Short mmCIF file of C-alpha atoms and ligand atoms in Angstrom, two decimals:
data_model
loop_
_atom_site.label_atom_id
_atom_site.label_comp_id
_atom_site.label_asym_id
_atom_site.label_seq_id
_atom_site.Cartn_x
_atom_site.Cartn_y
_atom_site.Cartn_z
CA MET A 1 -6.58 21.54 31.41
CA SER A 2 -9.45 20.03 29.32
CA GLU A 3 -8.84 16.34 28.02
CA VAL A 4 -8.63 16.08 24.17
CA CYS A 5 -10.82 13.46 22.85
CA THR A 6 -8.46 11.32 20.36
CA THR A 7 -10.64 8.49 19.17
CA PRO A 8 -14.32 8.98 17.55
CA ALA A 9 -17.10 9.11 19.78
CA VAL A 10 -19.14 6.01 19.69
CA LEU A 11 -22.68 6.82 21.35
CA ILE A 12 -25.56 4.45 21.99
CA LEU A 13 -29.51 5.40 22.04
CA LEU A 14 -31.26 2.63 23.84
CA GLY A 15 -34.92 2.73 24.15
CA PRO A 16 -38.41 1.27 23.12
CA PRO A 17 -40.06 1.79 19.77
CA GLY A 18 -41.21 5.14 19.67
CA ALA A 19 -38.95 6.52 22.28
CA GLY A 20 -37.36 8.77 19.95
CA LYS A 21 -34.12 7.26 19.04
CA GLY A 22 -34.44 7.87 15.32
CA THR A 23 -35.74 11.47 15.61
CA GLN A 24 -32.86 12.29 17.81
CA ALA A 25 -30.25 10.60 16.12
CA ARG A 26 -30.88 12.55 12.82
CA MET A 27 -30.99 15.66 14.87
CA LEU A 28 -27.69 15.06 16.12
CA GLU A 29 -26.06 14.00 12.92
CA GLU A 30 -27.38 17.50 11.65
CA THR A 31 -26.24 19.69 14.64
CA LEU A 32 -23.10 17.84 15.83
CA GLY A 33 -22.00 16.28 12.71
CA LEU A 34 -22.03 12.66 14.09
CA ILE A 35 -23.08 9.63 11.60
CA GLN A 36 -26.39 8.18 12.74
CA LEU A 37 -26.07 4.19 12.36
CA SER A 38 -29.36 2.69 12.54
CA THR A 39 -29.84 -1.20 12.26
CA GLY A 40 -33.38 -0.97 11.71
CA ASP A 41 -33.04 1.38 8.69
CA LEU A 42 -29.92 -0.80 7.22
CA LEU A 43 -32.08 -3.89 7.58
CA ARG A 44 -35.20 -2.32 5.90
CA ALA A 45 -32.63 -1.32 2.93
CA ALA A 46 -31.87 -5.09 2.71
CA VAL A 47 -35.31 -6.08 2.87
CA ALA A 48 -36.33 -3.58 -0.33
CA ALA A 49 -32.87 -4.71 -2.17
CA GLY A 50 -34.06 -8.38 -1.64
CA THR A 51 -30.63 -9.66 -0.26
CA PRO A 52 -30.63 -12.94 1.42
CA ALA A 53 -30.06 -11.20 4.66
CA GLY A 54 -33.35 -8.81 3.63
CA MET A 55 -35.35 -11.77 2.92
CA ALA A 56 -34.45 -13.76 6.07
CA ALA A 57 -35.43 -10.46 8.28
CA LYS A 58 -38.54 -9.72 6.66
CA SER A 59 -40.88 -11.80 8.42
CA VAL A 60 -39.13 -11.76 11.84
CA MET A 61 -39.26 -7.67 11.55
CA GLU A 62 -43.02 -7.65 10.46
CA ALA A 63 -43.93 -10.04 13.78
CA GLY A 64 -42.09 -7.60 16.07
CA GLY A 65 -39.03 -9.98 16.82
CA LEU A 66 -35.58 -9.48 16.64
CA VAL A 67 -33.53 -10.52 13.59
CA SER A 68 -30.61 -13.06 14.44
CA ASP A 69 -27.33 -11.72 15.97
CA GLU A 70 -25.55 -13.46 12.71
CA ILE A 71 -27.36 -11.16 10.32
CA VAL A 72 -27.18 -7.75 12.27
CA LEU A 73 -23.59 -8.22 13.26
CA GLU A 74 -22.66 -8.71 9.80
CA ILE A 75 -24.83 -5.91 8.45
CA LEU A 76 -23.23 -3.52 11.20
CA ARG A 77 -19.52 -4.59 10.48
CA ASP A 78 -19.79 -3.88 6.87
CA ARG A 79 -21.45 -0.36 7.57
CA MET A 80 -18.68 0.27 10.65
CA MET A 81 -15.95 -0.24 7.94
CA GLN A 82 -17.12 2.88 5.87
CA PRO A 83 -14.92 5.58 5.80
CA ASP A 84 -17.29 8.26 7.32
CA VAL A 85 -17.85 6.90 10.34
CA GLN A 86 -14.45 7.83 11.67
CA SER A 87 -16.14 11.36 12.62
CA GLY A 88 -18.23 9.50 15.39
CA VAL A 89 -21.53 7.30 15.42
CA ILE A 90 -24.77 7.42 16.96
CA LEU A 91 -26.12 3.85 17.18
CA ASP A 92 -29.69 3.89 16.93
CA GLY A 93 -31.34 0.43 18.00
CA PHE A 94 -27.87 -1.66 18.25
CA PRO A 95 -26.95 -3.14 20.35
CA ARG A 96 -30.08 -5.01 21.17
CA THR A 97 -29.14 -8.13 22.94
CA ASP A 98 -26.37 -9.44 25.00
CA VAL A 99 -24.36 -11.02 22.27
CA GLN A 100 -24.79 -8.02 20.23
CA ALA A 101 -23.22 -5.81 23.38
CA SER A 102 -20.31 -8.18 23.82
CA ALA A 103 -19.70 -8.16 19.91
CA LEU A 104 -19.71 -4.33 19.88
CA ASP A 105 -17.38 -4.12 22.61
CA LEU A 106 -14.86 -6.44 20.81
CA LEU A 107 -15.27 -4.72 17.53
CA LEU A 108 -14.35 -1.32 19.47
CA ALA A 109 -11.17 -2.75 21.37
CA GLU A 110 -9.65 -4.03 17.92
CA THR A 111 -9.30 -0.12 17.36
CA GLY A 112 -8.70 0.96 21.08
CA GLN A 113 -11.92 2.27 21.27
CA GLY A 114 -14.90 1.98 23.99
CA VAL A 115 -18.58 3.14 24.06
CA SER A 116 -18.35 6.65 24.95
CA LEU A 117 -22.19 7.19 26.26
CA ALA A 118 -25.10 4.79 26.35
CA ILE A 119 -28.36 7.13 26.64
CA SER A 120 -31.52 5.43 27.77
CA LEU A 121 -34.44 7.14 26.47
CA GLU A 122 -36.88 6.60 29.39
CA VAL A 123 -40.76 6.67 28.30
CA ASP A 124 -44.27 5.43 29.34
CA ASP A 125 -44.94 1.90 27.38
CA GLU A 126 -48.55 3.24 27.15
CA ALA A 127 -47.66 6.43 24.73
CA MET A 128 -45.23 4.47 22.80
CA VAL A 129 -48.19 2.38 20.87
CA ALA A 130 -49.50 5.89 19.75
CA ARG A 131 -46.10 7.21 18.84
CA VAL A 132 -45.40 4.44 16.56
CA ALA A 133 -48.78 4.04 15.09
CA GLY A 134 -48.85 8.02 14.04
CA ARG A 135 -45.56 8.00 12.53
CA HIS A 136 -44.77 8.66 8.86
CA THR A 137 -42.10 10.04 6.94
CA CYS A 138 -41.15 11.96 3.78
CA ALA A 139 -40.83 9.40 0.85
CA LYS A 140 -38.36 11.50 -0.99
CA CYS A 141 -36.05 12.44 1.65
CA GLY A 142 -37.13 10.25 4.89
CA GLU A 143 -37.77 13.05 7.04
CA GLY A 144 -39.93 11.91 10.34
CA TYR A 145 -43.24 12.92 11.24
CA HIS A 146 -45.97 12.49 13.32
CA ASP A 147 -49.71 12.47 12.96
CA THR A 148 -50.00 14.51 16.17
CA PHE A 149 -46.64 15.62 17.49
CA LYS A 150 -44.93 16.68 14.49
CA ARG A 151 -47.09 17.55 11.28
CA PRO A 152 -45.68 18.57 8.13
CA THR A 153 -46.34 22.19 7.30
CA ASN A 154 -49.19 22.67 4.42
CA GLY A 155 -48.98 18.93 3.78
CA ALA A 156 -45.57 19.00 2.22
CA CYS A 157 -42.39 17.97 3.76
CA ASP A 158 -40.44 20.71 5.69
CA LYS A 159 -37.29 19.45 4.78
CA CYS A 160 -37.40 19.03 1.11
CA GLY A 161 -41.18 20.12 -0.14
CA GLY A 162 -42.01 16.42 -1.01
CA THR A 163 -45.51 15.52 -0.83
CA GLU A 164 -45.77 11.64 -0.89
CA PHE A 165 -45.25 10.25 2.87
CA LYS A 166 -44.95 6.57 3.94
CA ARG A 167 -45.70 4.31 6.71
CA ARG A 168 -43.61 1.20 7.59
CA SER A 169 -45.31 -2.10 7.66
CA ASP A 170 -44.45 -2.98 11.48
CA ASP A 171 -45.79 0.45 12.48
CA ASN A 172 -49.36 -1.30 13.50
CA ALA A 173 -50.86 -1.47 17.03
CA ASP A 174 -50.45 -5.12 17.42
CA THR A 175 -46.88 -5.35 16.19
CA ALA A 176 -45.94 -2.05 17.88
CA ARG A 177 -46.99 -3.98 21.50
CA GLN A 178 -44.94 -7.08 20.48
CA ARG A 179 -42.11 -5.04 19.72
CA LEU A 180 -42.42 -3.49 23.38
CA ALA A 181 -42.58 -6.84 25.00
CA THR A 182 -39.46 -7.77 22.85
CA TYR A 183 -37.66 -4.72 24.04
CA HIS A 184 -38.44 -5.41 27.76
CA ALA A 185 -37.25 -9.14 27.41
CA GLN A 186 -33.91 -8.62 25.25
CA THR A 187 -32.69 -5.23 25.22
CA ALA A 188 -33.66 -3.31 28.22
CA PRO A 189 -31.34 -5.56 30.14
CA LEU A 190 -28.48 -3.62 28.36
CA ILE A 191 -28.93 -0.58 30.56
CA ALA A 192 -27.51 -2.39 33.64
CA HIS A 193 -24.47 -3.54 31.21
CA TYR A 194 -23.81 0.02 30.46
CA ALA A 195 -24.26 1.26 34.04
CA GLY A 196 -22.01 -1.25 35.09
CA ALA A 197 -19.24 0.03 32.52
CA GLY A 198 -20.08 3.63 34.07
CA VAL A 199 -21.31 5.05 30.64
CA LEU A 200 -24.89 5.24 30.94
CA ARG A 201 -27.11 8.45 31.27
CA ARG A 202 -30.97 8.18 31.56
CA LEU A 203 -33.31 10.99 29.93
CA ASP A 204 -36.60 11.79 30.37
CA ALA A 205 -37.91 10.98 26.98
CA MET A 206 -41.74 11.75 27.55
CA GLN A 207 -40.58 15.83 27.10
CA ASP A 208 -41.59 17.58 23.78
CA ILE A 209 -38.97 16.36 20.79
CA ALA A 210 -37.47 20.15 21.32
CA ALA A 211 -36.91 19.56 25.14
CA VAL A 212 -35.33 16.03 24.79
CA SER A 213 -32.89 17.24 21.74
CA ARG A 214 -31.65 20.29 24.32
CA ASP A 215 -31.11 17.50 27.32
CA LEU A 216 -29.30 15.18 24.89
CA THR A 217 -27.17 17.82 23.29
CA ARG A 218 -25.92 18.88 26.77
CA MET A 219 -25.14 15.18 27.29
CA VAL A 220 -23.28 14.44 24.23
CA GLU A 221 -21.15 17.69 23.75
CA PRO A 222 -18.78 16.95 26.13
CA VAL A 223 -17.78 13.55 25.18
CA ILE A 224 -17.28 14.73 21.56
CA ARG A 225 -15.14 17.66 22.07
P1 LIG B 301 -36.08 -0.10 14.38
O1 LIG B 301 -36.38 0.47 12.99
O2 LIG B 301 -34.99 0.06 15.21
O3 LIG B 301 -37.39 0.19 15.07
P2 LIG B 301 -37.49 0.46 16.75
O4 LIG B 301 -36.45 0.26 17.83
O5 LIG B 301 -38.97 -0.72 17.22
O6 LIG B 301 -37.50 1.99 17.09
P3 LIG B 301 -38.72 2.88 16.22
O7 LIG B 301 -37.91 3.23 14.82
O8 LIG B 301 -40.14 2.47 16.11
O9 LIG B 301 -38.28 4.20 17.22
P4 LIG B 301 -37.57 5.36 17.30
O10 LIG B 301 -37.29 5.12 18.81
O11 LIG B 301 -36.74 5.59 16.44
O12 LIG B 301 -38.85 6.41 17.46
P5 LIG B 301 -38.68 7.72 16.47
O13 LIG B 301 -37.67 8.73 16.39
O14 LIG B 301 -39.18 7.16 15.07
O15 LIG B 301 -36.34 -1.67 13.91
C1 LIG B 301 -36.97 -2.10 13.55
C2 LIG B 301 -37.11 -3.70 13.53
O16 LIG B 301 -35.92 -4.15 12.83
C3 LIG B 301 -36.97 -4.27 14.85
O17 LIG B 301 -38.42 -4.66 15.51
C4 LIG B 301 -36.40 -5.49 14.61
O18 LIG B 301 -36.96 -6.34 13.85
C5 LIG B 301 -35.29 -5.20 13.62
N1 LIG B 301 -34.14 -4.72 14.41
C6 LIG B 301 -33.52 -3.31 14.11
N2 LIG B 301 -32.20 -3.30 14.95
C7 LIG B 301 -32.12 -4.78 15.39
C8 LIG B 301 -31.23 -5.19 16.11
N3 LIG B 301 -29.91 -4.50 16.57
N4 LIG B 301 -31.08 -6.48 16.44
C9 LIG B 301 -32.17 -7.40 15.94
N5 LIG B 301 -33.10 -7.01 15.26
C10 LIG B 301 -33.30 -5.56 14.99
O19 LIG B 301 -40.16 8.40 16.96
C11 LIG B 301 -41.46 7.62 16.77
C12 LIG B 301 -42.68 8.51 16.43
O20 LIG B 301 -42.66 9.43 17.44
C13 LIG B 301 -42.31 9.58 15.29
O21 LIG B 301 -43.60 9.95 14.72
C14 LIG B 301 -41.80 10.93 15.72
O22 LIG B 301 -42.00 12.11 15.18
C15 LIG B 301 -42.43 10.87 17.25
N6 LIG B 301 -41.72 11.30 18.33
C16 LIG B 301 -40.29 11.24 18.57
N7 LIG B 301 -40.19 11.88 19.63
C17 LIG B 301 -41.33 12.53 20.25
C18 LIG B 301 -41.52 13.20 21.48
N8 LIG B 301 -40.49 13.31 22.27
N9 LIG B 301 -42.52 13.45 21.82
C19 LIG B 301 -43.52 13.12 20.85
N10 LIG B 301 -43.21 12.68 19.50
C20 LIG B 301 -42.19 11.93 19.55
#
């Protein structure tokens, strides 16, 4: 008899800038009904809103460093309290430090949960600077594109038809290199943390977007059924 999942799935996408975390999280959200929870997006919203947390985060993000655990955890806890996350979440860009990983374990333990799966998107550093530097998004709906790998058809967003696109202020080659260095120093060690917990899977994310999506869906489907 197959096991019945009684608690919502908690999935983590690990990987450096440009690995495809956001692209794949949004696809899983659409196909499997999970909620994408991106600390990068939450922080950018705080910056745009001019909140105290956003004002403290802005310069750190532009320099390619990590925002303080205190700020990130407060933002994440607030988001995790929203009712929609009860259907299961994909954490995109969180956790990024030992402190954040431990805090997540504690937060989930409060409701008898644990991390269902942590998927490491494995990529070559050299390709990541080009991926990040070519990224742009639809200004209207947020759909992600790339100058080379995923271009909008006829110059308009394939999803909503919008014709305005925007680029992130931290998506330049220098900051991308610093973000990669930060990832290797502070976040990559979490791969061993989740391997030790028995929930790690590795995925070749140098494949094209559709192939990564296919492999990821195969990994995720069994833990959410
Ligand atoms: P965040 O927004 O999380 O950025 P990141 O981790 O650097 O990741 P990216 O968004 O750059 O890459 P991605 O893996 O999502 O790639 P994407 O799918 O867009 O964080 C930004 C900043 O906020 C951090 O630097 C930090 O300061 C702060 N922050 C956030 N979370 C924090 C935390 N927990 N603690 C502390 N600070 C935090 O793809 C990139 C491009 O490549 C796109 O154009 C896409 O179309 C293309 N692409 C995707 N997949 C493929 C593929 N397979 N082949 C070809 N092209 C592809």
